[in-house]
Amino acid sequence: MNIIAGRKPVIEALNAGTPVEKIYILNGAHGEPLDTIRRLARQKNILCTDADKHLIEKLSRDTNTQGVVAVIGTKEYADVDEILAIAASKNEKPFLLLFDEIEDPHNLGALIRTAVCLGANGGIIPKHNAAPVNATVAKTSAGASALFPIAKVTNIVAAIEELKKKGVWIVGSDARAEKRFTEVDYTLPIALVIGNEGKGIRRLVKEYCDFLVKIPMAGSFDSLNASVAGALVMYEVFRKRTFL
């Protein structure tokens, strides 16, 4: 069972069109956010019911539910061609994300939220050694995961090869790269590779990238959190495409 907990995440999920099946609100809980949740649930014909504290705690491992949890439907995965068709339907150059073994659902959720905000068309994740698009991802993304098409593939390298055949350029982030992340022409059809939180992009995946780019650092750390690094490069894509 996939769960979103907390007043703001549930409201954002409802506004985003997340497939909510049922909402539980703690007996006796009141407040404007809960009134908003009840109103949105009525508008969308979603069952909203009162529940005791025991049931709320049983449904969610989150200790800060704020007295409300929503049961959401299972994420339906797209395929890569469907994501490319979305870009074509908007008369846009493709802008995709390749998540190379992102294992922390909080990072995945944050990346998806940023991707939706900055106009990415969709993402690709591997079937193995990767965080699933679950309730934690849905909550961290504030419901954006329901709006973001994701393809699940057996082999990331094979997916890269197919994207290249369709004219998509592959950009990977690597701390030892010579080129800065601001030095790429992101007006081209682009897929950004975001690597594992600890190991970064796998060696073979790097070899298939057309560009490897680095984010210059000033401090004693030599790398950023995966979701932060991804956000910086995604914003550069958005900036180059929007303000040129």
XYZ file of C-alpha atoms in Angstrom:
244
model
C 0.000 0.000 0.000
C 1.398 3.399 -1.002
C 0.769 6.209 1.472
C 1.220 9.982 1.492
C 1.175 11.472 4.993
C 0.901 15.088 6.126
C -1.523 17.911 5.356
C 0.514 19.825 2.781
C 1.727 16.719 0.881
C -1.847 15.402 0.645
C -3.175 18.754 -0.597
C -0.391 18.994 -3.181
C -1.021 15.414 -4.286
C -4.724 16.146 -4.768
C -3.991 19.323 -6.720
C -1.433 17.506 -8.852
C -3.860 14.781 -9.887
C -2.138 11.977 -7.988
C -4.348 8.836 -8.142
C -5.621 8.988 -4.541
C -7.888 6.084 -3.617
C -8.886 7.007 -0.058
C -8.070 9.576 2.635
C -8.068 9.005 6.395
C -8.334 11.964 8.806
C -7.804 11.642 12.557
C -10.998 11.768 14.630
C -11.581 15.249 16.008
C -8.857 16.908 13.893
C -9.758 20.360 12.600
C -8.181 23.214 10.695
C -8.213 24.984 7.356
C -5.841 22.506 5.623
C -8.117 19.595 6.585
C -11.147 21.531 5.321
C -9.271 21.974 2.024
C -8.524 18.248 1.865
C -12.176 17.357 2.454
C -13.314 19.847 -0.204
C -10.840 18.578 -2.808
C -11.764 14.988 -2.005
C -15.457 15.752 -2.588
C -14.669 17.459 -5.891
C -12.707 14.435 -7.064
C -15.116 11.807 -5.671
C -12.457 10.418 -3.331
C -13.648 8.733 -0.140
C -12.539 10.727 2.919
C -13.189 9.052 6.263
C -12.415 9.609 9.951
C -10.000 7.234 11.656
C -8.627 6.686 15.141
C -4.977 7.276 16.081
C -4.176 3.557 15.993
C -5.259 3.205 12.367
C -3.415 6.378 11.301
C -0.201 5.089 12.900
C -0.708 1.649 11.387
C -1.122 3.067 7.884
C 1.950 5.300 7.962
C 5.432 4.878 9.366
C 5.779 8.653 9.189
C 5.685 10.016 12.744
C 4.505 13.418 11.499
C 1.263 12.569 9.723
C -0.456 15.706 11.090
C -3.550 13.548 11.406
C -4.019 12.735 7.723
C -2.904 9.977 5.354
C -3.875 9.279 1.755
C -3.769 5.889 0.055
C -2.513 6.292 -3.493
C -2.607 4.056 -6.523
C 0.354 2.250 -8.038
C 2.602 4.194 -10.398
C 2.100 3.154 -14.008
C 5.352 3.170 -15.948
C 5.635 4.556 -19.465
C 8.039 3.479 -22.188
C 10.820 5.578 -23.667
C 9.023 6.189 -26.970
C 6.000 7.552 -25.092
C 8.219 10.044 -23.274
C 9.817 11.170 -26.546
C 6.332 11.532 -28.041
C 5.412 13.925 -25.206
C 8.267 16.229 -26.234
C 7.247 15.995 -29.892
C 3.615 16.820 -29.074
C 4.795 20.050 -27.405
C 7.141 20.849 -30.288
C 10.065 20.655 -27.853
C 13.518 19.109 -28.059
C 13.517 16.088 -25.713
C 14.735 16.710 -22.165
C 15.004 13.450 -20.212
C 16.608 12.221 -17.013
C 18.425 8.912 -16.632
C 18.590 7.813 -12.994
C 21.622 5.511 -12.779
C 20.962 3.458 -9.635
C 19.539 6.245 -7.459
C 18.744 4.248 -4.312
C 17.388 6.857 -1.874
C 13.668 7.488 -2.509
C 14.035 10.964 -0.978
C 16.625 11.866 -3.610
C 14.482 10.388 -6.362
C 11.439 12.325 -5.164
C 13.384 15.589 -4.955
C 14.809 15.061 -8.447
C 11.362 14.368 -9.884
C 9.889 17.475 -8.257
C 12.687 19.630 -9.741
C 12.318 17.932 -13.121
C 8.610 18.749 -13.290
C 9.268 22.364 -12.238
C 11.936 22.784 -14.924
C 10.104 21.189 -17.823
C 11.712 17.764 -18.215
C 9.620 15.386 -20.322
C 10.237 12.215 -18.313
C 12.765 9.895 -16.714
C 14.263 6.437 -17.040
C 15.159 4.148 -14.137
C 16.690 0.656 -14.095
C 14.650 -2.308 -12.879
C 17.343 -3.319 -10.390
C 19.420 -1.488 -7.764
C 17.180 1.566 -7.815
C 14.550 3.152 -5.589
C 10.986 2.340 -6.676
C 8.481 5.122 -7.260
C 6.740 4.508 -3.937
C 4.904 6.507 -1.277
C 8.123 8.122 -0.030
C 8.932 9.318 -3.544
C 5.367 10.595 -3.951
C 5.543 12.533 -0.679
C 9.032 13.955 -1.268
C 8.047 15.034 -4.763
C 4.879 16.654 -3.341
C 2.782 14.664 -5.795
C 4.943 15.500 -8.831
C 5.756 11.815 -9.380
C 2.178 11.309 -10.581
C 2.746 13.907 -13.310
C 6.197 12.740 -14.416
C 6.320 9.868 -16.930
C 8.942 7.288 -15.979
C 10.150 4.317 -18.012
C 11.622 1.314 -16.222
C 14.290 -0.491 -18.278
C 16.382 -3.612 -17.848
C 19.590 -1.976 -19.031
C 20.439 1.740 -18.838
C 23.228 1.434 -21.434
C 20.841 -0.161 -23.922
C 18.384 2.673 -23.274
C 21.167 5.194 -23.929
C 21.996 3.498 -27.225
C 18.357 3.739 -28.303
C 18.188 7.405 -27.331
C 21.336 8.135 -29.334
C 19.801 6.500 -32.401
C 16.915 8.953 -32.015
C 19.260 11.952 -31.916
C 19.390 12.501 -28.146
C 22.718 13.636 -26.645
C 23.733 12.111 -23.308
C 25.228 14.314 -20.570
C 26.663 12.826 -17.398
C 27.849 14.580 -14.253
C 31.309 13.559 -13.023
C 33.534 15.362 -10.502
C 36.657 14.584 -12.556
C 35.313 15.815 -15.891
C 37.197 18.561 -17.731
C 34.142 20.426 -19.051
C 32.029 22.579 -16.739
C 28.287 21.921 -16.647
C 27.629 25.382 -18.089
C 29.654 24.645 -21.243
C 27.211 22.316 -23.025
C 24.646 23.296 -25.662
C 21.478 22.202 -23.867
C 19.254 23.430 -26.683
C 19.988 20.047 -28.292
C 17.838 17.000 -27.486
C 19.288 16.081 -24.082
C 19.225 13.252 -21.547
C 20.953 13.959 -18.221
C 22.476 11.025 -16.353
C 22.352 11.354 -12.564
C 24.451 8.786 -10.752
C 24.245 6.823 -7.525
C 24.500 8.785 -4.276
C 27.798 7.175 -3.261
C 29.395 5.761 -6.402
C 28.226 8.270 -8.977
C 27.676 7.191 -12.583
C 28.869 3.662 -13.333
C 31.988 3.326 -15.489
C 30.245 1.737 -18.477
C 27.482 4.332 -18.426
C 30.124 7.095 -18.419
C 31.696 5.608 -21.527
C 28.406 6.004 -23.387
C 27.956 9.665 -22.417
C 28.558 12.219 -25.158
C 29.577 14.827 -22.567
C 30.865 14.493 -19.023
C 30.535 17.685 -17.009
C 31.591 18.847 -13.563
C 30.136 21.291 -11.066
C 33.021 23.422 -9.718
C 33.483 23.278 -5.954
C 34.975 25.785 -3.531
C 34.810 23.850 -0.252
C 36.474 20.775 1.203
C 33.821 18.381 -0.154
C 34.322 17.192 -3.709
C 30.718 16.301 -4.514
C 27.126 17.381 -3.937
C 24.066 15.411 -2.915
C 22.629 13.704 -6.019
C 19.394 15.694 -5.957
C 21.251 19.008 -5.540
C 23.722 18.273 -8.338
C 20.884 17.153 -10.578
C 18.913 20.307 -9.816
C 21.835 22.547 -10.788
C 22.304 20.877 -14.156
C 18.558 20.736 -14.817
C 18.280 24.446 -14.137
C 21.092 25.107 -16.610
C 19.119 23.204 -19.264
C 16.050 25.292 -18.424
C 18.059 28.526 -18.437
C 19.735 27.853 -21.767
C 16.436 26.919 -23.393
C 14.370 29.712 -21.882
C 16.632 32.747 -21.837
C 18.766 32.400 -24.966
